GROMACS .gro file of N, CA and C in nm:
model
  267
    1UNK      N    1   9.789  12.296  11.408
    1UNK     CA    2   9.706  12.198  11.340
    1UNK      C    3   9.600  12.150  11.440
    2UNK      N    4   9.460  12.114  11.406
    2UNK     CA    5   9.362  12.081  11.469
    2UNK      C    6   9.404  11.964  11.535
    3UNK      N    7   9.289  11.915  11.605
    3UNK     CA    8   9.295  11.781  11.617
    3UNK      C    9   9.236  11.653  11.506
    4UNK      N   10   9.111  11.724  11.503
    4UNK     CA   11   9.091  11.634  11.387
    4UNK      C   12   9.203  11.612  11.227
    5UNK      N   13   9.288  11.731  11.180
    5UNK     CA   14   9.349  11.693  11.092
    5UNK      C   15   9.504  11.577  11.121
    6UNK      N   16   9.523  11.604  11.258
    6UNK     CA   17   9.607  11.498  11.302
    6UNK      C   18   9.541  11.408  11.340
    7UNK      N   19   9.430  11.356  11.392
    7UNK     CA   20   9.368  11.238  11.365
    7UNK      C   21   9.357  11.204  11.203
    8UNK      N   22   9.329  11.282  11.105
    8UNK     CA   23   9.290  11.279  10.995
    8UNK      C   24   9.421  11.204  10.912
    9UNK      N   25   9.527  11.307  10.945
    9UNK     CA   26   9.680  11.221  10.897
    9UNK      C   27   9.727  11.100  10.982
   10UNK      N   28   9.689  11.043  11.076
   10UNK     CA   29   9.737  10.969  11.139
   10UNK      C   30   9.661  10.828  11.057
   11UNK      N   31   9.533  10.790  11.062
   11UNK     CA   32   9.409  10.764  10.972
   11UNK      C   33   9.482  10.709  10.842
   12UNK      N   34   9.581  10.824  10.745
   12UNK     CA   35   9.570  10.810  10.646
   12UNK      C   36   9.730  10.758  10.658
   13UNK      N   37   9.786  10.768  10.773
   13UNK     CA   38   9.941  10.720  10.771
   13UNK      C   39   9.906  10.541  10.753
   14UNK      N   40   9.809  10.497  10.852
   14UNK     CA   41   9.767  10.357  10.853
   14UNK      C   42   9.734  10.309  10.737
   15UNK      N   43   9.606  10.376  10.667
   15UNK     CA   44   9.550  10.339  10.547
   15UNK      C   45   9.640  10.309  10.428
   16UNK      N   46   9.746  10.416  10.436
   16UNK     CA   47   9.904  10.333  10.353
   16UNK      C   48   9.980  10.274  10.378
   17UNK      N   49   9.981  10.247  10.545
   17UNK     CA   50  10.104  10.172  10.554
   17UNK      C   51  10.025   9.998  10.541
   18UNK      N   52   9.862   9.950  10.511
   18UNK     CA   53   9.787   9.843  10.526
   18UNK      C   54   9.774   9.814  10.353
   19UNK      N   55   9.731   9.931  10.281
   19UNK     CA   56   9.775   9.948  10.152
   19UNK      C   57   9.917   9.884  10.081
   20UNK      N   58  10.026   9.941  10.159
   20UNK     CA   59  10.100   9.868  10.111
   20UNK      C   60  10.149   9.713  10.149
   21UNK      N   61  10.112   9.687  10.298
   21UNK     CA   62  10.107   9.563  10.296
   21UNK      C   63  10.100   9.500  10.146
   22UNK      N   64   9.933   9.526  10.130
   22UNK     CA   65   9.877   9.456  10.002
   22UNK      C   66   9.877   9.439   9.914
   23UNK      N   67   9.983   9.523   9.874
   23UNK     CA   68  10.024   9.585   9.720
   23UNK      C   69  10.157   9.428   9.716
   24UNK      N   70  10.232   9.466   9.847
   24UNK     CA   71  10.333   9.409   9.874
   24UNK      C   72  10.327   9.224   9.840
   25UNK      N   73  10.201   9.187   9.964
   25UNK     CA   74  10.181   9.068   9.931
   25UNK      C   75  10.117   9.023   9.801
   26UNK      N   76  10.026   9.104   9.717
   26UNK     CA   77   9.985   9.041   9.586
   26UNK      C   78  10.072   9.043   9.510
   27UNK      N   79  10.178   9.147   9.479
   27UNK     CA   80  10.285   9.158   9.402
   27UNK      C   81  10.363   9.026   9.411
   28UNK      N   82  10.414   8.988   9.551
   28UNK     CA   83  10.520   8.908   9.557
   28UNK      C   84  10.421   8.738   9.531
   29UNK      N   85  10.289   8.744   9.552
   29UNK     CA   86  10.218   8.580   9.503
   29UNK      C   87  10.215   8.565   9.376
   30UNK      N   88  10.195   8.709   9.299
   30UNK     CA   89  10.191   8.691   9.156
   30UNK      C   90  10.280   8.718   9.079
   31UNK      N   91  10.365   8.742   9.128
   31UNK     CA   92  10.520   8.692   9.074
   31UNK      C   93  10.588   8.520   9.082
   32UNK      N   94  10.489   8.484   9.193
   32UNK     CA   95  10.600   8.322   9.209
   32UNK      C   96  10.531   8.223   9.124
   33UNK      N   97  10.376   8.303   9.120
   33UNK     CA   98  10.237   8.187   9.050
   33UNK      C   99  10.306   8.245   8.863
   34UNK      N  100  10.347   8.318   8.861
   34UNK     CA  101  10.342   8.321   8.691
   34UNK      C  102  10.534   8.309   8.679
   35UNK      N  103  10.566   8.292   8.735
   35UNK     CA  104  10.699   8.242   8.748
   35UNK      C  105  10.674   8.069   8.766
   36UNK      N  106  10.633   8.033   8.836
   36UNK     CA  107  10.619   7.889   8.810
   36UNK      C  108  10.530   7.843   8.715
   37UNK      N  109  10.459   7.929   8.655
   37UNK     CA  110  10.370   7.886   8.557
   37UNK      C  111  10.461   7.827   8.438
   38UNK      N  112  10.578   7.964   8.431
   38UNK     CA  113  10.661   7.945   8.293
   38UNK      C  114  10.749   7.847   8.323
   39UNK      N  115  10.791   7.817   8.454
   39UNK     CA  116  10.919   7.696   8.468
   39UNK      C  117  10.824   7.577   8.479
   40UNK      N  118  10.718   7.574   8.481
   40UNK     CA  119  10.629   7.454   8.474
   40UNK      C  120  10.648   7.389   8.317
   41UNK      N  121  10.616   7.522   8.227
   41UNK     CA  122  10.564   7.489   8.060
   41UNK      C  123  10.712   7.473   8.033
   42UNK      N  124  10.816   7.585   8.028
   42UNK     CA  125  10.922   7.526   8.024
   42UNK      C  126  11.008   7.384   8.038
   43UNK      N  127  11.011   7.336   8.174
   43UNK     CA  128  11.060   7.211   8.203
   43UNK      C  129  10.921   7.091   8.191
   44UNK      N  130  10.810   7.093   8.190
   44UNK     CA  131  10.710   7.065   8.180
   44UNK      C  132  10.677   6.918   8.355
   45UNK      N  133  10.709   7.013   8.389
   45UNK     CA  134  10.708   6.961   8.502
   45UNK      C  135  10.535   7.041   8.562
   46UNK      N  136  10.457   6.999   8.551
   46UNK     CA  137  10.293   7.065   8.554
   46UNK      C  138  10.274   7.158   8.701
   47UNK      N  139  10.231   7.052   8.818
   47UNK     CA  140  10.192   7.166   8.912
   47UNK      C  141  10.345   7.190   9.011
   48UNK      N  142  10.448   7.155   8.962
   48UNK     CA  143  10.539   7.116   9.085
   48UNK      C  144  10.619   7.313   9.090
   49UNK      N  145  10.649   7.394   9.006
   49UNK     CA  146  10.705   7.496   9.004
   49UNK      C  147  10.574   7.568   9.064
   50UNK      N  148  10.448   7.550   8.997
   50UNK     CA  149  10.319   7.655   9.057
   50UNK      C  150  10.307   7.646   9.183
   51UNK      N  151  10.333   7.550   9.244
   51UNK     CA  152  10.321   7.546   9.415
   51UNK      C  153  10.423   7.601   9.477
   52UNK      N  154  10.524   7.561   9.416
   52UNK     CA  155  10.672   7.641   9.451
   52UNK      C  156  10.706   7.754   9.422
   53UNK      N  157  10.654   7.823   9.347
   53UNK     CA  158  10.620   7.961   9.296
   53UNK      C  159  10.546   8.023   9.406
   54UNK      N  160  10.421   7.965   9.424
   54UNK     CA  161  10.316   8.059   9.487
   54UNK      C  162  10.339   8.060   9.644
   55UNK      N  163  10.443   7.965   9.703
   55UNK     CA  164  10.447   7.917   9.866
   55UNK      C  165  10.598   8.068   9.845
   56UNK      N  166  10.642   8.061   9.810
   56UNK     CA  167  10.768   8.136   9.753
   56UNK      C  168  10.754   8.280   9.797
   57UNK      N  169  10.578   8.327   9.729
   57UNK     CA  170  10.564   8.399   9.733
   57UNK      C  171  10.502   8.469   9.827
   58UNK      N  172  10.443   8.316   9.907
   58UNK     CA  173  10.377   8.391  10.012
   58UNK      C  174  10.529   8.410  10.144
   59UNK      N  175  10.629   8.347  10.148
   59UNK     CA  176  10.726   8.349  10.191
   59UNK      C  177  10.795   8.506  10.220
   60UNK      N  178  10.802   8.510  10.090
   60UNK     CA  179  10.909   8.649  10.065
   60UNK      C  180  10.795   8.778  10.057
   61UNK      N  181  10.681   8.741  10.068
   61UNK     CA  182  10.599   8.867  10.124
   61UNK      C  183  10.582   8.900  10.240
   62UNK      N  184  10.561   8.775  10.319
   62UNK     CA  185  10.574   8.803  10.475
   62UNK      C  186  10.684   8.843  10.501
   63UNK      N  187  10.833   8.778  10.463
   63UNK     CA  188  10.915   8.841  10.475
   63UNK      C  189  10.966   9.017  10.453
   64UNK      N  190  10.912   9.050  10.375
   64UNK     CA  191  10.915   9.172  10.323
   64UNK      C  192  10.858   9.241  10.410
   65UNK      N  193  10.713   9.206  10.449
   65UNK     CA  194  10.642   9.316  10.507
   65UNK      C  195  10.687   9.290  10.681
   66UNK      N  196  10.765   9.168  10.724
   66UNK     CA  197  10.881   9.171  10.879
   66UNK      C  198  10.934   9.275  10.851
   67UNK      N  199  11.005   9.311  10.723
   67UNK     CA  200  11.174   9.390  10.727
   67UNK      C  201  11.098   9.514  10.740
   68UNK      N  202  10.975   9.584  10.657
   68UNK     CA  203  10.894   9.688  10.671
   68UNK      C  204  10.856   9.707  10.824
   69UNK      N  205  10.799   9.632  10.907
   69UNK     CA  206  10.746   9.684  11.029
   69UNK      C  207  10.901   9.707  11.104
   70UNK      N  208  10.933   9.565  11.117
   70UNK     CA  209  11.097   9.629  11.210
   70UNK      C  210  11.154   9.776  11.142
   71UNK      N  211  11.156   9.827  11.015
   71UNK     CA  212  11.219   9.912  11.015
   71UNK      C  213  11.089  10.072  11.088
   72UNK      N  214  11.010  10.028  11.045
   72UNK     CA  215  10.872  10.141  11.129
   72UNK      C  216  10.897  10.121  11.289
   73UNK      N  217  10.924  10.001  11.334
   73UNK     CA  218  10.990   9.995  11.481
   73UNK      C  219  11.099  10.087  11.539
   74UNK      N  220  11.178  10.097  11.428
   74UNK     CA  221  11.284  10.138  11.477
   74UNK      C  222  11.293  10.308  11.500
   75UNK      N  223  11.192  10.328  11.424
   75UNK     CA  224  11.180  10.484  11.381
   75UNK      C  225  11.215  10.581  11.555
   76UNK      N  226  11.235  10.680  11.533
   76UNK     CA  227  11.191  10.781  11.698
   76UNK      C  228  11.077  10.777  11.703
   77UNK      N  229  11.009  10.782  11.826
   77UNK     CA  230  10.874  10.754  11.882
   77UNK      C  231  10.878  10.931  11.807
   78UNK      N  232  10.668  10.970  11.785
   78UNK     CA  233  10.673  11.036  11.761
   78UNK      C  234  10.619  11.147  11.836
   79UNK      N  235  10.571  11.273  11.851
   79UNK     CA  236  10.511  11.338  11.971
   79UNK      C  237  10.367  11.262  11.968
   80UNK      N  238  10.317  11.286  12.103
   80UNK     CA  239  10.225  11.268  12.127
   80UNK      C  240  10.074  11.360  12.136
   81UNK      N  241  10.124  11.474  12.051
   81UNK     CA  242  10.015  11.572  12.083
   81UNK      C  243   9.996  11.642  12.231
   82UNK      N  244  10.052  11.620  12.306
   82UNK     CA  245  10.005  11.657  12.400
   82UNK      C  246   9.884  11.536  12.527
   83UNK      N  247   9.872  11.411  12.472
   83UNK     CA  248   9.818  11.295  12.485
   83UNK      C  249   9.845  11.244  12.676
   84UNK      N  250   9.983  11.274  12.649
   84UNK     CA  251  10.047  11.221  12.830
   84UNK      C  252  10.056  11.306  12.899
   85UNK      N  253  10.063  11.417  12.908
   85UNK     CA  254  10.094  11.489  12.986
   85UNK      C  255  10.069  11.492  13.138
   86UNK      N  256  10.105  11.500  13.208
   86UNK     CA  257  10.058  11.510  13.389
   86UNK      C  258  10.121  11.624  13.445
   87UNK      N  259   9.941  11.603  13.472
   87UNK     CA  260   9.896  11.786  13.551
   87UNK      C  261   9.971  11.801  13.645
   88UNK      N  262  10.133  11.882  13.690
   88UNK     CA  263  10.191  11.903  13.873
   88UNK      C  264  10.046  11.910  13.944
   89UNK      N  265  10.025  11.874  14.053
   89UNK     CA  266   9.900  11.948  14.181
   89UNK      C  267   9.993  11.980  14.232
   0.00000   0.00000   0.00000
């Protein structure tokens, strides 16, 4: 494989793993904001579930995307291409 196509996949390893960040964190805000929306109208308690909903959500997204990097931490380092190597003289 070239270099550029392993730059090319490396590129596109990031671009999904930032992707899903985002997927991650909008998913989990707009789950707590329309979750407190309904325990708002429900109990009619107005902004007190929407704040608690949406802090919720920013909570358990950060959280989510901790448990995601520690587990990318943990992975085996991967080759380096050839990157380190040292020349014997």
């Amino acid at each position: 494989m070239t270099d550029k196509k392993r730059q090319y996949w490396d590129y596109a390893r990031f671009a999904n793993l930032a992707f899903s960040f985002g997927v991650t964190m909008t998913a989990a805000i707009l789950l707590g904001l329309y979750g407190g929306m309904w325990l708002d109208r429900r109990l009619g308690t107005s902004p007190l579930f929407l704040v608690v909903g949406v802090l919720g959500g920013v909570g358990v997204g950060f959280r989510s995307i901790l448990s995601e990097l520690w587990i990318l931490e943990k992975e085996p380092p991967q080759k380096n291409h050839g990157q380190d190597k040292i020349d014997p003289d």
